[in-house]
Coordinates of N, CA and C in Angstrom, one line a residue:
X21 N -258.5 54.0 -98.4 CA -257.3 53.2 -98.6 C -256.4 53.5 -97.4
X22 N -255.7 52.3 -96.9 CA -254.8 52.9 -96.0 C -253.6 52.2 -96.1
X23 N -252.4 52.5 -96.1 CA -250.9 52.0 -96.7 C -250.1 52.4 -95.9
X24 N -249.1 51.1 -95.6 CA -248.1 51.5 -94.4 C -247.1 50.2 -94.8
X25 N -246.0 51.1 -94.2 CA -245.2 49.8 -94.3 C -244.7 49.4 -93.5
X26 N -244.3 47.9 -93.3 CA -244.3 47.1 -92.2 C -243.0 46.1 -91.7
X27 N -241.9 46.4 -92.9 CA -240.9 45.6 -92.5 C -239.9 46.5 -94.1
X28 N -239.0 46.7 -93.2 CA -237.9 46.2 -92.1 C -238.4 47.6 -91.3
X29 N -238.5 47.3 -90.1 CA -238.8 48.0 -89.1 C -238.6 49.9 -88.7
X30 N -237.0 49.5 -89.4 CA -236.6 51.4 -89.7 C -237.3 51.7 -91.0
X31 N -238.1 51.3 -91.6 CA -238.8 51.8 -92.7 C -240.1 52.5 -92.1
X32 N -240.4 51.9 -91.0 CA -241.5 52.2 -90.6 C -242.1 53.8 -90.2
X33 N -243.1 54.3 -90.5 CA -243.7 55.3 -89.9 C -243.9 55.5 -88.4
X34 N -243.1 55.8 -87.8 CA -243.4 55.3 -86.3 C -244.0 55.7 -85.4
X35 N -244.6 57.4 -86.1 CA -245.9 58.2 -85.4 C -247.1 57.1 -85.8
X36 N -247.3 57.0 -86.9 CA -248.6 56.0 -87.9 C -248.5 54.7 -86.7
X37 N -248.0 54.3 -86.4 CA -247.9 52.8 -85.9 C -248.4 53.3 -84.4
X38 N -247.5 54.7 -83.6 CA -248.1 54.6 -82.5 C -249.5 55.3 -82.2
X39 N -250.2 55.7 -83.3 CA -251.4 56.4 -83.5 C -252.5 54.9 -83.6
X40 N -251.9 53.9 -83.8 CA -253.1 52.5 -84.0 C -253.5 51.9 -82.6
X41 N -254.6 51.5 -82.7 CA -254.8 50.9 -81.5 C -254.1 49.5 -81.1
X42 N -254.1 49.2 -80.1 CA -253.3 48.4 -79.6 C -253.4 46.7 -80.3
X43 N -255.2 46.4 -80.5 CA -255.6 45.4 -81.0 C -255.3 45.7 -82.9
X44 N -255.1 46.4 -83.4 CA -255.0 46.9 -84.6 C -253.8 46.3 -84.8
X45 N -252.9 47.2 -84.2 CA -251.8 47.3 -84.3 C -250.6 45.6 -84.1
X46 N -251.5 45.0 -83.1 CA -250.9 43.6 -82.9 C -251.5 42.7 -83.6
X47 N -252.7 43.0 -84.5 CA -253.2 42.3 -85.6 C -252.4 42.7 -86.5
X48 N -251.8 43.8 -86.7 CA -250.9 44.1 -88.2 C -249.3 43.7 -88.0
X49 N -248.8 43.5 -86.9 CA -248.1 43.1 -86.4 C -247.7 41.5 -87.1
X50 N -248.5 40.6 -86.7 CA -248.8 39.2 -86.4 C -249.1 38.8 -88.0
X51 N -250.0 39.1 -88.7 CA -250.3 39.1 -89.7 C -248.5 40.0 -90.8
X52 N -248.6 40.7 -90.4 CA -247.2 41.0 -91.4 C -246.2 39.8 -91.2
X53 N -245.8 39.2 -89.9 CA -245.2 38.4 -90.0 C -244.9 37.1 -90.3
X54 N -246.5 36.6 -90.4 CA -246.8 35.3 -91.0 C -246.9 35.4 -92.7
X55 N -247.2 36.9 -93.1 CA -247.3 36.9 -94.6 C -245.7 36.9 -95.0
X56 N -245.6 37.5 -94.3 CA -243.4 37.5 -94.9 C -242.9 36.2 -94.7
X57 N -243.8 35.1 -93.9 CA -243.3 33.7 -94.1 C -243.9 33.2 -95.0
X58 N -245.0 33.1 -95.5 CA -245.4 32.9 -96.6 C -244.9 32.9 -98.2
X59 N -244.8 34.4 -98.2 CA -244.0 34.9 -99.2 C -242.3 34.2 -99.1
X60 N -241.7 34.7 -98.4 CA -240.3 33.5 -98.6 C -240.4 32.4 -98.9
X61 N -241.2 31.6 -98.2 CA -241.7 30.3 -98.7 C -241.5 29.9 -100.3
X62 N -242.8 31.0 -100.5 CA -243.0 30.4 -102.2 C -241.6 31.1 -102.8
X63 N -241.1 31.9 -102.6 CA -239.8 32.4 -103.6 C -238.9 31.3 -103.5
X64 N -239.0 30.6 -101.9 CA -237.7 29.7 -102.4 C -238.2 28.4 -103.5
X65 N -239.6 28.3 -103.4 CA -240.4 27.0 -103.9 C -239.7 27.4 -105.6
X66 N -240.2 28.9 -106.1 CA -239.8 29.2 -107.3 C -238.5 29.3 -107.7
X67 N -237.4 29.7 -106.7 CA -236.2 29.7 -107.3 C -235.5 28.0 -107.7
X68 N -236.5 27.0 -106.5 CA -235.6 25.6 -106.8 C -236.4 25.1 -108.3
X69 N -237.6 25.7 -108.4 CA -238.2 25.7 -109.6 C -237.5 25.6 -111.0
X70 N -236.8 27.0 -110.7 CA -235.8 27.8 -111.8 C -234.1 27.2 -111.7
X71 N -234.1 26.3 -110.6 CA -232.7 25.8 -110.4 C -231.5 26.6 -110.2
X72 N -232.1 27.9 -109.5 CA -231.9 29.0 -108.8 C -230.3 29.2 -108.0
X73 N -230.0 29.2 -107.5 CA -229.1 29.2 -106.4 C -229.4 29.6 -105.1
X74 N -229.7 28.7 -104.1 CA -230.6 29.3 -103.4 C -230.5 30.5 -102.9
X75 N -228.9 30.8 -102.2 CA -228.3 31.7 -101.9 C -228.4 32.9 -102.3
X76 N -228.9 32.9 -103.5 CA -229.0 34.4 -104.3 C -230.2 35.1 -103.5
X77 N -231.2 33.8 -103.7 CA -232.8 34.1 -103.5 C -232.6 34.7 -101.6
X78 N -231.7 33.8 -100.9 CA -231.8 34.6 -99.5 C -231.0 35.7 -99.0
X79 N -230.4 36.0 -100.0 CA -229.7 37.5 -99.6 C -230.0 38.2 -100.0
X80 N -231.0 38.1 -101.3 CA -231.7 39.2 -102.2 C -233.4 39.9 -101.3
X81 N -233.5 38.8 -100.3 CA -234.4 38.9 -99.6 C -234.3 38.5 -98.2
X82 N -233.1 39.0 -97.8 CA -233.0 38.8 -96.1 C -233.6 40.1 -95.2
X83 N -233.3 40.8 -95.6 CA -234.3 42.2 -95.1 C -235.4 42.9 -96.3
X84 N -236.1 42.0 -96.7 CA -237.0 42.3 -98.0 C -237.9 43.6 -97.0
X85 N -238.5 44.3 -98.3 CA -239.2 45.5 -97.9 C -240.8 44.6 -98.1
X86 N -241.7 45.5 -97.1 CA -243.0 44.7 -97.0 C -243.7 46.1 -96.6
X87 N -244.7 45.9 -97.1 CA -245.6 47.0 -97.3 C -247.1 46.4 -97.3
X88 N -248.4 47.0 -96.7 CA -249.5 46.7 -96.3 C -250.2 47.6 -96.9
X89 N -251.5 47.4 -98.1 CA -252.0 48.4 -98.0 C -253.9 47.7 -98.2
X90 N -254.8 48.7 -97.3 CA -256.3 47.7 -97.0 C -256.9 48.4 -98.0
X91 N -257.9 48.4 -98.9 CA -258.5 48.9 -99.7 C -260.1 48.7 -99.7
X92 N -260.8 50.1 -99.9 CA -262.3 49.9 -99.7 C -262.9 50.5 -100.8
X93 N -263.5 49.6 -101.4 CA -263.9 49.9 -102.9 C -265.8 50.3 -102.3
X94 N -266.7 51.3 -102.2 CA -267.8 51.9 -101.8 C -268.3 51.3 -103.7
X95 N -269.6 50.7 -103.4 CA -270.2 50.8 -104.4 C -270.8 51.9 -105.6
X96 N -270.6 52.0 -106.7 CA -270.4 53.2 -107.4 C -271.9 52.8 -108.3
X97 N -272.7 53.7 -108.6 CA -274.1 53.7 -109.7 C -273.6 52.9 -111.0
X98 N -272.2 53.8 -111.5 CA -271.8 53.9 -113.0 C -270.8 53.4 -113.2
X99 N -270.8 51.6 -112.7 CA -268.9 51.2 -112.5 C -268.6 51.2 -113.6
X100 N -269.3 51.1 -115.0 CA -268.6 51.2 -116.3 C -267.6 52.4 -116.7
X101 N -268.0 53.7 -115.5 CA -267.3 54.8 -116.1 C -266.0 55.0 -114.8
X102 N -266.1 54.0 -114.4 CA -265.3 54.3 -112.7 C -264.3 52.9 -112.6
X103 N -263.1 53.5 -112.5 CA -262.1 52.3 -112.5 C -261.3 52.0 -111.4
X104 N -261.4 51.0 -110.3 CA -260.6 51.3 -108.7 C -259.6 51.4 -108.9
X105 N -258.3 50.2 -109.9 CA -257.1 50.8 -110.2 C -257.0 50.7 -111.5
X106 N -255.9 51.4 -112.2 CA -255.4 51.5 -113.7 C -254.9 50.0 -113.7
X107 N -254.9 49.7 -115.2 CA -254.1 48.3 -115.4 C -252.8 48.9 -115.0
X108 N -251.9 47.6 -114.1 CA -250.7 47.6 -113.8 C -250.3 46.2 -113.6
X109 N -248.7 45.9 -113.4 CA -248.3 45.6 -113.1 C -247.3 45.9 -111.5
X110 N -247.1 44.9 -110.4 CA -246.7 45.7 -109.3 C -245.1 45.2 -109.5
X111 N -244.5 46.3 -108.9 CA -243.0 46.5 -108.9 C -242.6 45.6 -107.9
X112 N -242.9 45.0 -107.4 CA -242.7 43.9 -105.8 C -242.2 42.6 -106.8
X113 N -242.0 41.8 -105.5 CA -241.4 40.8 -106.0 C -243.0 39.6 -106.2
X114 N -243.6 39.6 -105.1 CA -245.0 38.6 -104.6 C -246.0 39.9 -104.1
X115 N -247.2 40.0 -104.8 CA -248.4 40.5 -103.9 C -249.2 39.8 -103.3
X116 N -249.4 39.6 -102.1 CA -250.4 38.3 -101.6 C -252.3 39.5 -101.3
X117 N -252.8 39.0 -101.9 CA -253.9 40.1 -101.3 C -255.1 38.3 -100.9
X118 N -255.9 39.5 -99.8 CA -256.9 38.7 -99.1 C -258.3 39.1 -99.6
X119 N -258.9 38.7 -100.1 CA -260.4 39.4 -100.3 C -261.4 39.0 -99.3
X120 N -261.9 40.5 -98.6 CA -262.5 40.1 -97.5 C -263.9 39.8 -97.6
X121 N -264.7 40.0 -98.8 CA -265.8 40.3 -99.3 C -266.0 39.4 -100.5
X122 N -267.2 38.6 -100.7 CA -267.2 38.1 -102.2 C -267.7 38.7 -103.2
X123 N -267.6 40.0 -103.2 CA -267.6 41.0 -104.5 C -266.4 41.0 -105.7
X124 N -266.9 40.7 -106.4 CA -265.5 40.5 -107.5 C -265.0 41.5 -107.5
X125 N -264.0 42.1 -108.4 CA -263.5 43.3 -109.3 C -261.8 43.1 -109.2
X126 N -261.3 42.3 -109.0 CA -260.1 41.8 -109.6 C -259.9 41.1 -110.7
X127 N -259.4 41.9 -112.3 CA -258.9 40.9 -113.0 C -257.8 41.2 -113.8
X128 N -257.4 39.7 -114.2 CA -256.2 39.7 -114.8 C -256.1 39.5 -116.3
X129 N -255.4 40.2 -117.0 CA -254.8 40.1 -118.6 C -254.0 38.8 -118.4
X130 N -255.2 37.6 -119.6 CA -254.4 37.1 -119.9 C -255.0 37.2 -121.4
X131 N -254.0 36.8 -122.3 CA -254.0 36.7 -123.9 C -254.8 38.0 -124.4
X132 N -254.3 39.2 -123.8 CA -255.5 40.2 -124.2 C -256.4 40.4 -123.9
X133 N -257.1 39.1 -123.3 CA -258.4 39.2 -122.5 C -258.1 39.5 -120.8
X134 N -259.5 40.8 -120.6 CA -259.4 40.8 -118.2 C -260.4 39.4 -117.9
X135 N -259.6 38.5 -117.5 CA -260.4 37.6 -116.8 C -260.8 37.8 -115.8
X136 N -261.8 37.8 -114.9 CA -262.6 37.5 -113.7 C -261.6 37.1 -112.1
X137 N -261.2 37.4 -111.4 CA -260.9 36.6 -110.5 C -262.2 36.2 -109.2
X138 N -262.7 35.2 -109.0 CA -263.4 35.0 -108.2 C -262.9 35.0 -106.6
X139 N -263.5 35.5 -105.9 CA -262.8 35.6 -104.3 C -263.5 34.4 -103.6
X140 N -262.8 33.6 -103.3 CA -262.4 32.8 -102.6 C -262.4 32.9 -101.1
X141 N -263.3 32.3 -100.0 CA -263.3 32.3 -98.7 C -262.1 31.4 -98.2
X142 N -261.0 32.2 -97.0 CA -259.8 31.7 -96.6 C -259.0 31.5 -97.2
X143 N -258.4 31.9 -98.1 CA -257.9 32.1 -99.6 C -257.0 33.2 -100.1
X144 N -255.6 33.3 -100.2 CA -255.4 34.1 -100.5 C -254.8 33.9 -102.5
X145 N -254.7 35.1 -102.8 CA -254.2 35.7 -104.3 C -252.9 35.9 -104.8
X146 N -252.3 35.1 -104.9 CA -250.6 35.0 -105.4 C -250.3 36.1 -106.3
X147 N -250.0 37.3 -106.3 CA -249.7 37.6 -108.2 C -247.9 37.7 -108.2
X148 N -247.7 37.2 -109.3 CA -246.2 37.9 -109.9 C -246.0 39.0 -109.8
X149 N -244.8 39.8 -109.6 CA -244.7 41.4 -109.5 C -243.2 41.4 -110.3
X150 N -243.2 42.3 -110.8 CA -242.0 42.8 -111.9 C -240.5 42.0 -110.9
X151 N -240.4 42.4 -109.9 CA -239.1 42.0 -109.4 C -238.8 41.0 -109.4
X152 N -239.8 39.7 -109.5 CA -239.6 38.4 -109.8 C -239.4 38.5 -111.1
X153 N -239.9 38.9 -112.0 CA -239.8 38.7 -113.8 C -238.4 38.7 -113.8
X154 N -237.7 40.0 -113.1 CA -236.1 40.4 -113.6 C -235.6 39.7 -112.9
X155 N -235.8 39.1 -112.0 CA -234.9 37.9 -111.0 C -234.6 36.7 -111.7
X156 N -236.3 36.4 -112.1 CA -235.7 35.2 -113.3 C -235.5 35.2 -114.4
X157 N -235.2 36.3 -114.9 CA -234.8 36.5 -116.7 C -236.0 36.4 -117.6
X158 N -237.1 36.6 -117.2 CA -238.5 36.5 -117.9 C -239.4 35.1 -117.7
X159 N -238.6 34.4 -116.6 CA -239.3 32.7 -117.1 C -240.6 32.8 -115.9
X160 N -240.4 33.6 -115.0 CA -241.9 34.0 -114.1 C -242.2 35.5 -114.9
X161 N -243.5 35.2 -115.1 CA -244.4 36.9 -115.8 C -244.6 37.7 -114.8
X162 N -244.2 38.8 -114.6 CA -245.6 39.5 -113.6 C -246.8 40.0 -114.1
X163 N -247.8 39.5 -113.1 CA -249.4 39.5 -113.8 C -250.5 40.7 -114.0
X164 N -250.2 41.0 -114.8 CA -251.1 42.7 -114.9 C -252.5 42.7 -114.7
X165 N -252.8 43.6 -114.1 CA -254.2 43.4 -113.6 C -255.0 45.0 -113.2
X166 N -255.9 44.9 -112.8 CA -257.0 45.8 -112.7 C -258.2 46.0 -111.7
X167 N -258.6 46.6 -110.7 CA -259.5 46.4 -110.3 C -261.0 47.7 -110.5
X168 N -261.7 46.5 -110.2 CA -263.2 47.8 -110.9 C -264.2 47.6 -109.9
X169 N -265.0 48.7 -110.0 CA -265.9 49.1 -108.7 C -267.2 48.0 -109.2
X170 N -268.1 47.7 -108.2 CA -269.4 47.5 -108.4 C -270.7 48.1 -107.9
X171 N -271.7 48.3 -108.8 CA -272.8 49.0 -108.9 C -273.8 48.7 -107.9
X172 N -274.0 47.8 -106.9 CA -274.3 47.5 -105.5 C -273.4 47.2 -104.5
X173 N -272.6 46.7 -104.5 CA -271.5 46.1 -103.4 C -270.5 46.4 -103.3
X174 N -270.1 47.1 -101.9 CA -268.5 47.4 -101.3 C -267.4 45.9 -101.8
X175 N -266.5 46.1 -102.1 CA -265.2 45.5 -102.0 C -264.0 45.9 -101.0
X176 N -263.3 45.0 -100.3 CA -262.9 45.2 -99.4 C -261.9 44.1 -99.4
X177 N -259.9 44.6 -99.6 CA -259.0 43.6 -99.7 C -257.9 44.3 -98.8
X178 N -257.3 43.2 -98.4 CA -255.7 43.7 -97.7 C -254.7 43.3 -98.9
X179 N -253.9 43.6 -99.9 CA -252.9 43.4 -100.5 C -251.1 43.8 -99.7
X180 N -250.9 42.4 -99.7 CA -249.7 42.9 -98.8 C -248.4 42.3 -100.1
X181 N -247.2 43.6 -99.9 CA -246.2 43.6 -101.3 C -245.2 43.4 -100.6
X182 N -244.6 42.3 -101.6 CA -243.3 42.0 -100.5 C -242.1 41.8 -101.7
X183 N -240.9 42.8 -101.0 CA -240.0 43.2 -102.0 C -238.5 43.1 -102.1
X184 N -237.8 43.1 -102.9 CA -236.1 42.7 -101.9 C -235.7 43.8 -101.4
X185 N -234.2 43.7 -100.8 CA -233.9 44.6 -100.1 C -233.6 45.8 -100.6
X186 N -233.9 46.7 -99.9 CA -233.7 48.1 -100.2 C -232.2 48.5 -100.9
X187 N -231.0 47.9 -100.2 CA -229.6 48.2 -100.7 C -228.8 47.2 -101.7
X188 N -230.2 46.3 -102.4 CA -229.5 45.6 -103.2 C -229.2 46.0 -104.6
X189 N -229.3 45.2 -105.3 CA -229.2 45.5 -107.0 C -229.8 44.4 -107.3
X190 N -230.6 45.1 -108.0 CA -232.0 44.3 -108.7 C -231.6 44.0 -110.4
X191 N -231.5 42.5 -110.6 CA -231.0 42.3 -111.8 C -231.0 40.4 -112.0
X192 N -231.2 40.2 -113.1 CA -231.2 38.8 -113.5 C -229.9 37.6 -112.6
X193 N -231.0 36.7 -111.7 CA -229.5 36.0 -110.9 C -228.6 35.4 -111.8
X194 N -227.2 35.9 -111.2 CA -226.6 35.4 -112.0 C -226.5 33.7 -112.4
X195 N -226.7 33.5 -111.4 CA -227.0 31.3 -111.6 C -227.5 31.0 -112.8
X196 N -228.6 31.8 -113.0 CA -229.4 31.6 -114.5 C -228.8 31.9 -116.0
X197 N -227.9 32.9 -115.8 CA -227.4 33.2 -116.7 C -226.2 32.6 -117.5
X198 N -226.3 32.3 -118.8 CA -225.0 31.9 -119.6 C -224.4 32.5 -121.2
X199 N -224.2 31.8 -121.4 CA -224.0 32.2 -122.6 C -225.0 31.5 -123.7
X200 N -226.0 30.9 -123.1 CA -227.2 30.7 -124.5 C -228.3 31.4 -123.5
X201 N -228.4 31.8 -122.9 CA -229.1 32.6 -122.0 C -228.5 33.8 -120.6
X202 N -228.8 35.1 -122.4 CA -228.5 35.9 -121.8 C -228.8 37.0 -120.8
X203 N -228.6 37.8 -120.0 CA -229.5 38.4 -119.4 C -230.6 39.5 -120.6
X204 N -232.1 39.5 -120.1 CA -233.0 40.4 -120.8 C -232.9 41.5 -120.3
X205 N -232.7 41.6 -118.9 CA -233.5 42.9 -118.0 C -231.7 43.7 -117.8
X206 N -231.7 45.2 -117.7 CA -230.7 45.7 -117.0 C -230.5 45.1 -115.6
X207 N -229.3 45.7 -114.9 CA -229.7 45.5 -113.2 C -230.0 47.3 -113.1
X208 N -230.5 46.9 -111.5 CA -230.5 48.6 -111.7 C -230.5 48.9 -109.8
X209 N -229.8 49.5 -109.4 CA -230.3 49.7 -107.7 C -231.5 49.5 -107.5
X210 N -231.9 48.5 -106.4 CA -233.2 48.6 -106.0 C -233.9 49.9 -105.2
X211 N -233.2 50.6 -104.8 CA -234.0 52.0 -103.9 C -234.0 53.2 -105.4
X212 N -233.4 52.7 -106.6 CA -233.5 53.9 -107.5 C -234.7 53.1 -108.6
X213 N -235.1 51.8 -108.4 CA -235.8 51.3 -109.1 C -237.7 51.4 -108.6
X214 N -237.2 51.4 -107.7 CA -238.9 51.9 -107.0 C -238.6 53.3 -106.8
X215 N -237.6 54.3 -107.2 CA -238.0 56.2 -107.0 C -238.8 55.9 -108.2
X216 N -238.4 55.0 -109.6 CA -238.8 55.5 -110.9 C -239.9 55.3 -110.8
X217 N -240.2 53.4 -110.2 CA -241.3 53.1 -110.9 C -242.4 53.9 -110.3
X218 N -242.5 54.7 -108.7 CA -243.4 55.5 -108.2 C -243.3 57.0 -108.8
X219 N -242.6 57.1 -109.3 CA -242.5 58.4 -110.2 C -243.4 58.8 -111.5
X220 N -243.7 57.5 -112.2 CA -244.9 57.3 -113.2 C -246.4 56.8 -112.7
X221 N -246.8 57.4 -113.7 CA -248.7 56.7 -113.5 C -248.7 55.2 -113.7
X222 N -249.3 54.6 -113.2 CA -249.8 52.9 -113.5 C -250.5 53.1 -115.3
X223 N -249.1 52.5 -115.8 CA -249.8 52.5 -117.0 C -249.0 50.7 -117.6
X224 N -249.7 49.6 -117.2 CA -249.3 48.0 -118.0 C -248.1 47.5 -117.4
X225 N -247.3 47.4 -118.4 CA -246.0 46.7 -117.9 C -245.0 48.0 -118.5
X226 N -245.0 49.0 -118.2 CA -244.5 50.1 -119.1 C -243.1 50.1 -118.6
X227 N -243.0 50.6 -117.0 CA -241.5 50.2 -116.8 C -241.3 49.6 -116.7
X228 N -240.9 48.4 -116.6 CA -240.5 47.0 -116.7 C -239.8 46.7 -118.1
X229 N -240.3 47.5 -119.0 CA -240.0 47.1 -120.6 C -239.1 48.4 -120.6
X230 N -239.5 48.9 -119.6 CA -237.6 50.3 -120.2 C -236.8 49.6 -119.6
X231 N -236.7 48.3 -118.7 CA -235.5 47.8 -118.0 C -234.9 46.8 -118.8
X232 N -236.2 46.5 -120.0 CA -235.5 45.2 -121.0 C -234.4 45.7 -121.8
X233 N -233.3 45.1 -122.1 CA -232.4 45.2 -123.0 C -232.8 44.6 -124.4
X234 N -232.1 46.2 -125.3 CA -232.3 46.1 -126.5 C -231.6 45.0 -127.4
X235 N -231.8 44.5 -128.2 CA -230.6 43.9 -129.2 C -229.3 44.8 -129.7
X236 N -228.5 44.0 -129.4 CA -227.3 44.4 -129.4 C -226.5 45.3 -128.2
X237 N -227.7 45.8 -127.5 CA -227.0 46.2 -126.1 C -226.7 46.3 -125.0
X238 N -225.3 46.8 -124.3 CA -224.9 45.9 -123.1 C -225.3 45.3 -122.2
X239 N -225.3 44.3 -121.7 CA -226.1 43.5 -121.1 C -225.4 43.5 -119.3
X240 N -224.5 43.7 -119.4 CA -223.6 43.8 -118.0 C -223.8 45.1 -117.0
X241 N -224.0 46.1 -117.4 CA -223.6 47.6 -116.8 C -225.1 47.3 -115.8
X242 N -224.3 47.8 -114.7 CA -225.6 48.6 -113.7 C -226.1 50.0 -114.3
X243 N -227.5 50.0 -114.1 CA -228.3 51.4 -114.2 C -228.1 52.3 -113.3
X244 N -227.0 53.3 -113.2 CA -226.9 53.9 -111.9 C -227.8 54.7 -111.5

């Protein structure tokens, strides 16, 4: 596995970047930059969806954080007993991954059931990520998923995670909200909301549901 991040630029590792080769490096370059147009894209497609404000959607993501990571799943004898990742949900806003290989082992919970995702040539993999869920008050899901090894054949994806800003505050837009629809999710600092979520094991939608508000309480307060 190899994981780097790629935008905003002072985020960057900048020994890691000048350790890449030149053709590497202006392929990760080029490629980060066309996926961060992508990704904006569809967020604004979803927020006019949600009847959003657009405004919210581009300040919440004008220096969004973006992160690259390539993954090489080695075929394993015993995939029943060997699992590439834990079910999770991702803390990002959009994961765009590319499957380079038509080996399956991506699936997704739905109704209880891991469904299959088939890989697709030139094709990329949209999933929801928790920061969209709290953005829109629950009305986008983020997609829990899983990936598993296979018993003859390597798997091989780029998953690129694209996230709001680092100095914002992550919390239900206000546009959406009223008084027959209240906020679910706390707000909480975005740079203290990814110490937590990387501070736990990938276990479902686990943090994401300590961000929901309980009945009957406050619904306004930031999570300091």
């Amino acid at each position: 596995m190899f994981y780097v991040t790629t935008l905003p630029i002072y985020l960057r590792m900048s020994d890691l970047f000048d350790k890449l080769t030149p053709n590497l490096r202006e392929t990760l370059e080029t490629y980060s930059t066309e996926v961060k147009k992508l990704a904006r894209e569809i967020l604004g497609h979803m927020a006019k969806g949600l009847k959003m404000d657009a405004e919210e959607m581009k300040e919440l993501f004008s220096d969004g954080v973006q992160s690259i990571r390539m993954n090489y799943y080695p075929p394993c004898p015993e995939p029943e007993k060997t699992i590439g990742f834990s079910p999770h949900s991702d803390a990002d806003a959009l994961t765009i991954l590319f499957q380079l290989s038509d080996t399956e082992g991506l699936e997704i919970r739905k109704e209880g059931r891991w469904i299959p995702v088939k890989p697709l040539p030139n094709a990329f993999v949209v999933n929801v990520g928790d920061i969209t869920e709290i953005i829109s008050n629950g009305v986008y899901r983020s997609v829990e998923h899983r990936a598993k090894v296979n018993s003859a054949k390597e798997r091989l994806s780029v998953a690129t995670f694209y996230s709001s800003n680092l100095d914002s505050v992550l919390g239900p837009a206000p546009s959406l909200l009223g008084k027959h629809n209240p906020a679910i999710f706390r707000s909480v600092p975005t740079e203290k909301y990814f110490k937590e979520f990387f501070s736990r094991k990938l276990d479902g939608k686990s943090y994401l549901e300590c961000l929901r508000i309980a009945d009957g309480e406050d619904n306004t307060a930031v999570h300091p």
